[in-house]
PDB file of C-alpha atoms in Angstrom:
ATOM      1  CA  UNK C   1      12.685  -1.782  10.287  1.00 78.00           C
ATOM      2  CA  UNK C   2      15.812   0.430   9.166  1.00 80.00           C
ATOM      3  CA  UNK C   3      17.939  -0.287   6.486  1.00 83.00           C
ATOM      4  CA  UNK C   4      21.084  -1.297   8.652  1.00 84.00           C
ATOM      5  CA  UNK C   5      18.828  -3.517  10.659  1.00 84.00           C
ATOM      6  CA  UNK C   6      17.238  -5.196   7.546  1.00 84.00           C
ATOM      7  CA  UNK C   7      20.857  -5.548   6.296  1.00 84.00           C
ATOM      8  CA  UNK C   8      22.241  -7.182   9.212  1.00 86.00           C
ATOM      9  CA  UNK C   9      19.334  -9.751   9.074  1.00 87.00           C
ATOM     10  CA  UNK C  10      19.717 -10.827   6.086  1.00 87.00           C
ATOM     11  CA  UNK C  11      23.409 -10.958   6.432  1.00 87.00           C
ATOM     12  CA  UNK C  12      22.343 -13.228   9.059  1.00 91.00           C
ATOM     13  CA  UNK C  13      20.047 -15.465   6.414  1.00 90.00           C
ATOM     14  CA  UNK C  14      23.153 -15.743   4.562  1.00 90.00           C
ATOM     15  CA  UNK C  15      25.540 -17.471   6.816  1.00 91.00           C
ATOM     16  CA  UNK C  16      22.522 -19.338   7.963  1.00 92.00           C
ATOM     17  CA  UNK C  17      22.347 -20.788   4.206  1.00 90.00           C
ATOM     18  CA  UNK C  18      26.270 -21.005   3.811  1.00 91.00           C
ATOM     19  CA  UNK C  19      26.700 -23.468   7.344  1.00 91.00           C
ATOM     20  CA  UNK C  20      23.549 -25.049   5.993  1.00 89.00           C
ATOM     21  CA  UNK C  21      25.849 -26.331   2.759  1.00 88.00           C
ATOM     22  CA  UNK C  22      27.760 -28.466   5.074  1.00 88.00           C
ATOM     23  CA  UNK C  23      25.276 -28.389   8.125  1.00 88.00           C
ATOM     24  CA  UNK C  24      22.139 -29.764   7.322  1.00 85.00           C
ATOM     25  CA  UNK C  25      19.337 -28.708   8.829  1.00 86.00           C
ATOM     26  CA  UNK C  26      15.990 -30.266  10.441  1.00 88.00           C
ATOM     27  CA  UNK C  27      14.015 -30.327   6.952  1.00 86.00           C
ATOM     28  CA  UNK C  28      16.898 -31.283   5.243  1.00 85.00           C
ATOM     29  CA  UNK C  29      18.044 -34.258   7.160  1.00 85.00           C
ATOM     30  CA  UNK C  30      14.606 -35.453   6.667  1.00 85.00           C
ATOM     31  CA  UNK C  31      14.679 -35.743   2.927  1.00 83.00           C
ATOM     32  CA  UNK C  32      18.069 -37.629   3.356  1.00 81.00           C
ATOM     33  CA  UNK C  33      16.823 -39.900   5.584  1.00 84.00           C
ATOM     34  CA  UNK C  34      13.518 -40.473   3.017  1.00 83.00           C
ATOM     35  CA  UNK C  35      15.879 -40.543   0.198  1.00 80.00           C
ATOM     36  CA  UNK C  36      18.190 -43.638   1.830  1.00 81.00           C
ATOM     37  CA  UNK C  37      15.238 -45.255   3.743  1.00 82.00           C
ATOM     38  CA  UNK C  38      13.073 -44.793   0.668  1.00 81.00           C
ATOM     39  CA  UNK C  39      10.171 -43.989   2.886  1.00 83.00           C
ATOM     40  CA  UNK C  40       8.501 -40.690   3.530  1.00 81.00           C
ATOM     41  CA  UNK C  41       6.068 -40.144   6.601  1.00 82.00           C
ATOM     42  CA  UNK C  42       5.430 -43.760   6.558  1.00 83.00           C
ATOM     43  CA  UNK C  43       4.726 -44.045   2.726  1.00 84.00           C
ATOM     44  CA  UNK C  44       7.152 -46.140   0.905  1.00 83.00           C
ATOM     45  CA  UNK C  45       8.789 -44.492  -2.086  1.00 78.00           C
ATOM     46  CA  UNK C  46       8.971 -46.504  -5.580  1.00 78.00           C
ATOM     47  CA  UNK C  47      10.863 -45.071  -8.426  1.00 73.00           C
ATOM     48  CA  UNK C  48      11.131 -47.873 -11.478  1.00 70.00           C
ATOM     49  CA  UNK C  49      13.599 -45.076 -12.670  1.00 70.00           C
ATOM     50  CA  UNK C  50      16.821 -43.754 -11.271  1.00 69.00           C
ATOM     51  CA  UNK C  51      16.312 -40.314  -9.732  1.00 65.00           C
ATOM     52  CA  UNK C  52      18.760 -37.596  -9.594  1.00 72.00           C
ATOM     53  CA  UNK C  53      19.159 -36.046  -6.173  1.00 73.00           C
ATOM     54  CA  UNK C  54      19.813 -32.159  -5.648  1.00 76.00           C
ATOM     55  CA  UNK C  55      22.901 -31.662  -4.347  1.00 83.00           C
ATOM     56  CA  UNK C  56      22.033 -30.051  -0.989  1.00 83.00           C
ATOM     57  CA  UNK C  57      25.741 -28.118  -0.771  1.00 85.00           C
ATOM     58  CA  UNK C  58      25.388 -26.958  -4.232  1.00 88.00           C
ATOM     59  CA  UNK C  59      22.150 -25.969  -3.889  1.00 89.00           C
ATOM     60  CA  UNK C  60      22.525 -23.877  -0.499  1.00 89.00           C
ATOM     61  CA  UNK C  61      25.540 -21.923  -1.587  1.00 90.00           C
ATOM     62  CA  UNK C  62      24.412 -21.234  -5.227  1.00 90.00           C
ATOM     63  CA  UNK C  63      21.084 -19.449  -2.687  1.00 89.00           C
ATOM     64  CA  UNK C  64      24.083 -18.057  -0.645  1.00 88.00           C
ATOM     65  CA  UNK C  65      25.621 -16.175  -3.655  1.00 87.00           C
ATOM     66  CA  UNK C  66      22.470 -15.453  -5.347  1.00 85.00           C
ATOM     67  CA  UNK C  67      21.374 -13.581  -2.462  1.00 83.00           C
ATOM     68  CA  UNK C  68      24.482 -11.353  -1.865  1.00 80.00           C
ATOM     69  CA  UNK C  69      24.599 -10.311  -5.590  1.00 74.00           C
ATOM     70  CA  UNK C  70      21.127  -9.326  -5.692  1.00 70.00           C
ATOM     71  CA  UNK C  71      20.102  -7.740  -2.349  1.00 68.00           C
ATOM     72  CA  UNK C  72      20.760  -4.792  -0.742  1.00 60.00           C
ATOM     73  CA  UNK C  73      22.581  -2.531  -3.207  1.00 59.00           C
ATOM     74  CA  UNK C  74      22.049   0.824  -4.444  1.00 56.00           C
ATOM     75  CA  UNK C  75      21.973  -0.639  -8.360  1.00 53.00           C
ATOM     76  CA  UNK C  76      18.820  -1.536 -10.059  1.00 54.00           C
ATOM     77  CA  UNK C  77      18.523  -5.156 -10.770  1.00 53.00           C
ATOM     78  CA  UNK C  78      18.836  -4.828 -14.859  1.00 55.00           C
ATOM     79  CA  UNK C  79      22.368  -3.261 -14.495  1.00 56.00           C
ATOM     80  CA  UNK C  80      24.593  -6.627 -15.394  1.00 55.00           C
ATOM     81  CA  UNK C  81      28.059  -4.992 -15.760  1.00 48.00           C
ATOM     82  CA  UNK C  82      30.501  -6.373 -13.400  1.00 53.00           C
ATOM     83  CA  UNK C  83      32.687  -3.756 -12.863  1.00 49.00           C
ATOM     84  CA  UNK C  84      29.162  -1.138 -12.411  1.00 48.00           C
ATOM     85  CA  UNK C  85      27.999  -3.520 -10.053  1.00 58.00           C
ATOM     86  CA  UNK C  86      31.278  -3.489  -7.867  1.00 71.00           C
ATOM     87  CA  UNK C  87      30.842   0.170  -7.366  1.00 75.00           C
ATOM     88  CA  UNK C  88      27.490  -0.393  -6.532  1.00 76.00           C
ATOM     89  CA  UNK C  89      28.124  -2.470  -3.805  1.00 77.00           C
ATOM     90  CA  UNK C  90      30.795  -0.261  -2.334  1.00 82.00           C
ATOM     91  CA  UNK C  91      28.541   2.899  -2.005  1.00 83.00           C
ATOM     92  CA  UNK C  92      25.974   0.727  -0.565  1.00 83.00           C
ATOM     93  CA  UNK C  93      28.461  -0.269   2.138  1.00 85.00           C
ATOM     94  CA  UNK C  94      29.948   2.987   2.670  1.00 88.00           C
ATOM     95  CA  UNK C  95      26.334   3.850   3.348  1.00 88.00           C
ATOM     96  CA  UNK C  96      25.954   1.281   5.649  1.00 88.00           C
ATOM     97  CA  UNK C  97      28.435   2.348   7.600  1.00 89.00           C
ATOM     98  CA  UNK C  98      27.510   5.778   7.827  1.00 90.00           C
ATOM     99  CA  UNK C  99      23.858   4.492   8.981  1.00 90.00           C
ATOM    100  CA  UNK C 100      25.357   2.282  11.861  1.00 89.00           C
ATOM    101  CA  UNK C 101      27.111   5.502  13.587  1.00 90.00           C
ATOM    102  CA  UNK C 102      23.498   6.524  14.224  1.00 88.00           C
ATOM    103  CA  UNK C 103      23.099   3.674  16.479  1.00 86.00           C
ATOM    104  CA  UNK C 104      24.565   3.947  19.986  1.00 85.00           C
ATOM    105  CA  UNK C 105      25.026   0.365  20.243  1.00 85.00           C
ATOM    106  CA  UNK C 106      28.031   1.022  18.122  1.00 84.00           C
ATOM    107  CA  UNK C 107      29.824   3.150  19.379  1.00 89.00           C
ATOM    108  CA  UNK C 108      32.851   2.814  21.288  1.00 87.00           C
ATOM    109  CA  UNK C 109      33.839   3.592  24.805  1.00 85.00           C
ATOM    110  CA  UNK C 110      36.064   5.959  24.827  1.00 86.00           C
ATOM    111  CA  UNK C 111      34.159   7.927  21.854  1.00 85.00           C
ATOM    112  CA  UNK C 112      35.993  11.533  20.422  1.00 87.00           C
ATOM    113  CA  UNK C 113      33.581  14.451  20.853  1.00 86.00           C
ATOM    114  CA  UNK C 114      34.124  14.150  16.380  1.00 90.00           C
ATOM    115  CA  UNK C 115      33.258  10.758  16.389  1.00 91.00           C
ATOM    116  CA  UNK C 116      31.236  10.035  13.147  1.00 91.00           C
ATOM    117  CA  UNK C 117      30.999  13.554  12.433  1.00 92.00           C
ATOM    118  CA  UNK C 118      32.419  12.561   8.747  1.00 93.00           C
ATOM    119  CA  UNK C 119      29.580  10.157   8.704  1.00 92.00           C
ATOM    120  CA  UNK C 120      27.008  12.606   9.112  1.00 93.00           C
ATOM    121  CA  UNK C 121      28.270  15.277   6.559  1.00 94.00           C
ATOM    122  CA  UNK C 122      27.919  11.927   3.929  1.00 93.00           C
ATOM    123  CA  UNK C 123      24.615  11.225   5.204  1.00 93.00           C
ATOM    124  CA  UNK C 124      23.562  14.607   5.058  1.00 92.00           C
ATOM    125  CA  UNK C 125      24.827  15.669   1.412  1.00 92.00           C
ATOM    126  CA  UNK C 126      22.963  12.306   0.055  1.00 90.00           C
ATOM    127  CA  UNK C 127      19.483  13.162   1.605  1.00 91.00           C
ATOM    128  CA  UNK C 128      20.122  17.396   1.169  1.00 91.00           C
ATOM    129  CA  UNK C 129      20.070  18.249   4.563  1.00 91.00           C
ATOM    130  CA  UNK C 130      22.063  20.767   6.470  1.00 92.00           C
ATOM    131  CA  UNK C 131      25.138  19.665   7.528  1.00 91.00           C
ATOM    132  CA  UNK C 132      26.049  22.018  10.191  1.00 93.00           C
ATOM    133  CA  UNK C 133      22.544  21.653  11.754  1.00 92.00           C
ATOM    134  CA  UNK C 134      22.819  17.797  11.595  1.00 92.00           C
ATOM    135  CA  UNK C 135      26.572  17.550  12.859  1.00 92.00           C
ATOM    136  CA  UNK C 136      25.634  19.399  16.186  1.00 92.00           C
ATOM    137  CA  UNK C 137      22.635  17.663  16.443  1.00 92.00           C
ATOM    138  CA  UNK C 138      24.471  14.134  16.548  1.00 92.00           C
ATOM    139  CA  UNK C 139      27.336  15.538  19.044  1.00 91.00           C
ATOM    140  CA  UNK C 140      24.127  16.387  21.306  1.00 91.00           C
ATOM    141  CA  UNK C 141      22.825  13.323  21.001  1.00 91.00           C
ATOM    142  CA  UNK C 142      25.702  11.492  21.776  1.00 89.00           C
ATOM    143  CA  UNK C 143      25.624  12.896  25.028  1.00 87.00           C
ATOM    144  CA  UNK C 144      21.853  11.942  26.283  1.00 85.00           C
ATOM    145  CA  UNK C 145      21.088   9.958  23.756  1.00 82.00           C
ATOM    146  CA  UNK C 146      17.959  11.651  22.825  1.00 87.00           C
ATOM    147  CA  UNK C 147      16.808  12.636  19.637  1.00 86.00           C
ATOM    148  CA  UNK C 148      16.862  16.330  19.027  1.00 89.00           C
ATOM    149  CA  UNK C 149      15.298  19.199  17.258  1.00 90.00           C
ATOM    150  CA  UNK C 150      19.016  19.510  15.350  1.00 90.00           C
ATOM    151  CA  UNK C 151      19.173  15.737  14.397  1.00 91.00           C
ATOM    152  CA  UNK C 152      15.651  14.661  13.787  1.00 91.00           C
ATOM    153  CA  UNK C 153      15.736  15.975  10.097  1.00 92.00           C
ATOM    154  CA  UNK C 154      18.128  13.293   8.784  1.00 92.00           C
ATOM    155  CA  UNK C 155      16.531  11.037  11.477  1.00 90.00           C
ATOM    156  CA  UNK C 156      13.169  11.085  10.350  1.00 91.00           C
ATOM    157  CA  UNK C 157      14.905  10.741   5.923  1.00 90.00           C
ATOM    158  CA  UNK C 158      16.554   7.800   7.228  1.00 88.00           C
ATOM    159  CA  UNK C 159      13.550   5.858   8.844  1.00 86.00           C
ATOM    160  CA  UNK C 160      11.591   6.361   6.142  1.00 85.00           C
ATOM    161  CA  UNK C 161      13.840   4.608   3.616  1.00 83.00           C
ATOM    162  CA  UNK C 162      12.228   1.987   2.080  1.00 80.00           C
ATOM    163  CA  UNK C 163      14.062  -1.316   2.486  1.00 79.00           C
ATOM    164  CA  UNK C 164      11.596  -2.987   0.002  1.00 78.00           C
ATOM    165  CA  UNK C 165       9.434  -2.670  -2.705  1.00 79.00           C
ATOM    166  CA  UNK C 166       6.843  -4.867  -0.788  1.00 81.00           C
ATOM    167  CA  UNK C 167       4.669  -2.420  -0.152  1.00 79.00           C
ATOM    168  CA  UNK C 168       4.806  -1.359  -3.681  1.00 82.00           C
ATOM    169  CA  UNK C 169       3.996  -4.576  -5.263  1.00 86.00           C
ATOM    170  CA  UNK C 170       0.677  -4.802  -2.680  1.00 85.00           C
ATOM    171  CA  UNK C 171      -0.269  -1.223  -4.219  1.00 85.00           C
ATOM    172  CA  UNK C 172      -0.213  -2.849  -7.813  1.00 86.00           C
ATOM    173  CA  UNK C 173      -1.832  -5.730  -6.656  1.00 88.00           C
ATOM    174  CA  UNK C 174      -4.917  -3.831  -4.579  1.00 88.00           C
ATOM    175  CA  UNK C 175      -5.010  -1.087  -7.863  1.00 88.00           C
ATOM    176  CA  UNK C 176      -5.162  -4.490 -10.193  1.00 87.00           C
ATOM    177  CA  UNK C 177      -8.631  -5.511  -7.990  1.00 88.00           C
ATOM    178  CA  UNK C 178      -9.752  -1.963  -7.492  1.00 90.00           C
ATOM    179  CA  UNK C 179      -9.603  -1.556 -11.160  1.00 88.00           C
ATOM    180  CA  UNK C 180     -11.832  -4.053 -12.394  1.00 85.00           C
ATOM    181  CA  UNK C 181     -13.405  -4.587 -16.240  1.00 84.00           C
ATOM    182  CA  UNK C 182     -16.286  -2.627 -14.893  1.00 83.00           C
ATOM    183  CA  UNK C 183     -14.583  -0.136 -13.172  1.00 82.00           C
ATOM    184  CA  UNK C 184     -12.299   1.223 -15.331  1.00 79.00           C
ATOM    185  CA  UNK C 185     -13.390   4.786 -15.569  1.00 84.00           C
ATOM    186  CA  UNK C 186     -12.010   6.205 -12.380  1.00 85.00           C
ATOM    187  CA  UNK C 187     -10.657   8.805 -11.926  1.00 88.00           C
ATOM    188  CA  UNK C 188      -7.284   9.293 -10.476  1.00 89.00           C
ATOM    189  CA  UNK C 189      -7.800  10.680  -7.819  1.00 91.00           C
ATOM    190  CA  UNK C 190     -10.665   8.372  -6.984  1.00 89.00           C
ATOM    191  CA  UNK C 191      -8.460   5.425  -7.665  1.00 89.00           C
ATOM    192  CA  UNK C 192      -6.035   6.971  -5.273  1.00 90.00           C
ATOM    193  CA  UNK C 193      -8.249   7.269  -2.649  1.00 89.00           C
ATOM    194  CA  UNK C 194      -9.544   3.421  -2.942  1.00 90.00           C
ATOM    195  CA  UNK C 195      -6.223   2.152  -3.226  1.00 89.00           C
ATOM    196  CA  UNK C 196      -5.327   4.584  -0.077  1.00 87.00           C
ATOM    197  CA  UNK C 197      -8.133   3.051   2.080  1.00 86.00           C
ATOM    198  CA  UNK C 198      -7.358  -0.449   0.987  1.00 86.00           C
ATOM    199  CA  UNK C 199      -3.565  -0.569   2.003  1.00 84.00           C
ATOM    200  CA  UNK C 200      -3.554   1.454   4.878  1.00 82.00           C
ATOM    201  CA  UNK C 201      -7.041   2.265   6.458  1.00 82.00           C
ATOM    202  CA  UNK C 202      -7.722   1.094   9.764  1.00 82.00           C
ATOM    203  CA  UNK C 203      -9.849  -2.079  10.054  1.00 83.00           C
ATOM    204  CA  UNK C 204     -13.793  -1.724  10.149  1.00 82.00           C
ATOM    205  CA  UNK C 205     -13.645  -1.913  14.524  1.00 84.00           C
ATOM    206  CA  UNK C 206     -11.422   0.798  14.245  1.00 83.00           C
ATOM    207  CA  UNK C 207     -13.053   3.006  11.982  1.00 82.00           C
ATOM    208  CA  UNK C 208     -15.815   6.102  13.091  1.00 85.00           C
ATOM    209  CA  UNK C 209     -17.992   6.540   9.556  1.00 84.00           C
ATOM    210  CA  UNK C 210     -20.033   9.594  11.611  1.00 87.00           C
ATOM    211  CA  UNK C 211     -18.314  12.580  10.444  1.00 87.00           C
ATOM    212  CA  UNK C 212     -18.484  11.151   7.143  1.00 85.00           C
ATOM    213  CA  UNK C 213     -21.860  10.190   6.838  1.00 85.00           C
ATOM    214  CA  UNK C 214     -22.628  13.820   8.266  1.00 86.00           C
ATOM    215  CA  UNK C 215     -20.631  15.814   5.581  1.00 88.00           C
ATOM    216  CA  UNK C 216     -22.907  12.869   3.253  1.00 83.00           C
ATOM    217  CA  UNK C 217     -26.402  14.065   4.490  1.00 83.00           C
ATOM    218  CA  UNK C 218     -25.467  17.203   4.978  1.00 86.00           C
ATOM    219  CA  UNK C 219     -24.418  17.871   1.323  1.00 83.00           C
ATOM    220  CA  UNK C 220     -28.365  16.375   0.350  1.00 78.00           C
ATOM    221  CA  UNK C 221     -27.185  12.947  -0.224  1.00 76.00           C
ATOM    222  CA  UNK C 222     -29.764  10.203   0.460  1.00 73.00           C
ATOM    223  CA  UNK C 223     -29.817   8.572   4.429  1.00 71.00           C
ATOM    224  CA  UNK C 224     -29.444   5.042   5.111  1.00 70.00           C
ATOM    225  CA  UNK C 225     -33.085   5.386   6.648  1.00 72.00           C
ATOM    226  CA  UNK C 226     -34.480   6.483   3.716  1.00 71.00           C
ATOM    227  CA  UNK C 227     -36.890   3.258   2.148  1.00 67.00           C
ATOM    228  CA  UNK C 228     -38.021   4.952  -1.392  1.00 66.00           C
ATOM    229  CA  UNK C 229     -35.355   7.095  -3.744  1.00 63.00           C
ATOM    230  CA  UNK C 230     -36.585  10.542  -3.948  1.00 60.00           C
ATOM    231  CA  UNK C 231     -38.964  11.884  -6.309  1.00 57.00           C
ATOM    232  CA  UNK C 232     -37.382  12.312 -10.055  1.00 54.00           C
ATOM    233  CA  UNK C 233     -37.796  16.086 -11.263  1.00 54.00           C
ATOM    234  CA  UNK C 234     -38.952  16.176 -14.729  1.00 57.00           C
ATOM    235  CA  UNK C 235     -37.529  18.394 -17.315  1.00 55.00           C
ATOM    236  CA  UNK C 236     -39.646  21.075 -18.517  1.00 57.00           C
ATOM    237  CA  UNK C 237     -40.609  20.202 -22.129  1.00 53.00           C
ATOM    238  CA  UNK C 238     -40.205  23.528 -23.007  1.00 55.00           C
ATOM    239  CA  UNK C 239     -36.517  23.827 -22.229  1.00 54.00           C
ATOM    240  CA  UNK C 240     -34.100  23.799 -24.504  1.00 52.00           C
ATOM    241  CA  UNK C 241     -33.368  19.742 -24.963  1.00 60.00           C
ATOM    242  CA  UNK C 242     -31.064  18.188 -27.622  1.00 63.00           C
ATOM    243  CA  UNK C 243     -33.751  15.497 -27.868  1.00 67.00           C
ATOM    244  CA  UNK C 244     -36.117  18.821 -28.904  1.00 73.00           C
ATOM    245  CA  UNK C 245     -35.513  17.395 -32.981  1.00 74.00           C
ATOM    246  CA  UNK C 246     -36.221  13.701 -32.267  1.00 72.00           C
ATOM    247  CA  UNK C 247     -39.670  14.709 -30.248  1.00 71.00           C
ATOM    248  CA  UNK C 248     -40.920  17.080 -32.980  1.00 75.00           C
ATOM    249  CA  UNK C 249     -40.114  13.825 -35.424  1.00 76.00           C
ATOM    250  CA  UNK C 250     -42.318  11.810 -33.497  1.00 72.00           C
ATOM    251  CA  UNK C 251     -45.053  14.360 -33.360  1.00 67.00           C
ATOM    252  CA  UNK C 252     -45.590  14.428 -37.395  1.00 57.00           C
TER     253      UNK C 252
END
């Protein structure tokens, strides 16, 4: 999902949760109706005290506001200065806006050849990409609508922002198994790897373990076939041991 589309959904959740403060809905009307009928799927509710009631309205539009204050804006979440947090909000919806030219739903009928051309300079200097190359790309593409070799650049940047940290927090989570008491001496880039394959490898009907269990065998690694481990070489006593001291101890 891109950013503008994540941002118009949970726009969406919003006004959802502020019609909700005067509009209850399914879930909601149920607990009224078990709070004045006392009853709740048939069991009867006894309280020998008085209970205080959430204030449904309240409630929803306290989510309502928590919710626009906190998501989607280009300010990290321990910044609590009003005024900081104002300017915040505006570059995250002047960057909005630039995103949504990108989208030909939006654009208007009669569109100027330099229609969002302003848009795509912005775009450009924030992700370091050439604005010349990027601004002919997009006046291309708003003639066929295809994505090309001019405009894919900030394309591809701008799919691959991350609209949340998600997939970050399951990366902590998988490291936090991977990395167990009796594990804890891998290496990084083992642990990379593990945590690699565990988010993001295919599942096991997907997967083809031939070539690896090839480059396994072939680099004298023991078979799966194989029923007893392979002969241990002995050291020559002879060579030069660090035990050598202890041994010649043992002798006298």
């Amino acid at each position: 999902m891109t950013l503008p589309a994540a941002h118009k959904s949970i726009q969406r959740t919003i006004r959802v949760l502020e019609s909700m403060a005067s509009i209850p809905g399914p879930k909601c009307q149920e607990v009224i109706s078990a709070c004045e009928n006392r009853e709740f799927k048939n069991i009867q509710i006894y309280s020998k005290t008085s209970v205080i009631k959430v204030q449904m309205g309240q409630f929803f539009t306290s989510l309502s506001n928590n919710m626009k204050q906190r998501l989607m804006t280009t300010q990290a979440s321990n910044v609590s200065s009003r005024e900081v947090n104002n300017e915040y909000k505006v570059n995250f919806k002047n960057l909005i806006e630039d995103l949504e030219v990108l989208s030909s739903e939006n654009w208007p009928d009669n569109m100027d050849i330099q229609y969002g051309d302003e848009s795509i300079r912005r775009l450009s200097e924030v992700f370091q990409i050439d604005q010349v190359l990027s601004v002919r790309g997009f006046r291309e593409y708003k003639e066929n609508e295809k994505v090309n070799i001019d405009i894919k650049p900030l394309m591809t940047v701008i799919n691959s922002i991350a609209i949340s940290s998600s997939e970050c927090e399951r990366t902590f989570s998988s490291m936090n198994v991977i990395v167990s008491p009796i594990r804890s001496t891998l290496t990084s880039s083992h642990l990379s790897s593990l945590i690699f394959i565990n988010c993001v490898g295919p599942p096991l009907e997907k997967f083809d373990p031939k070539s690896f269990v090839r480059s396994w065998i072939l680099r004298g690694k023991r078979s799966a076939i194989e029923t007893n481990c392979l002969k241990r070489t002995k050291k020559d006593e002879n060579e030069s041991n660090s035990y050598n001291s202890i041994w010649n101890c043992l002798n006298v």
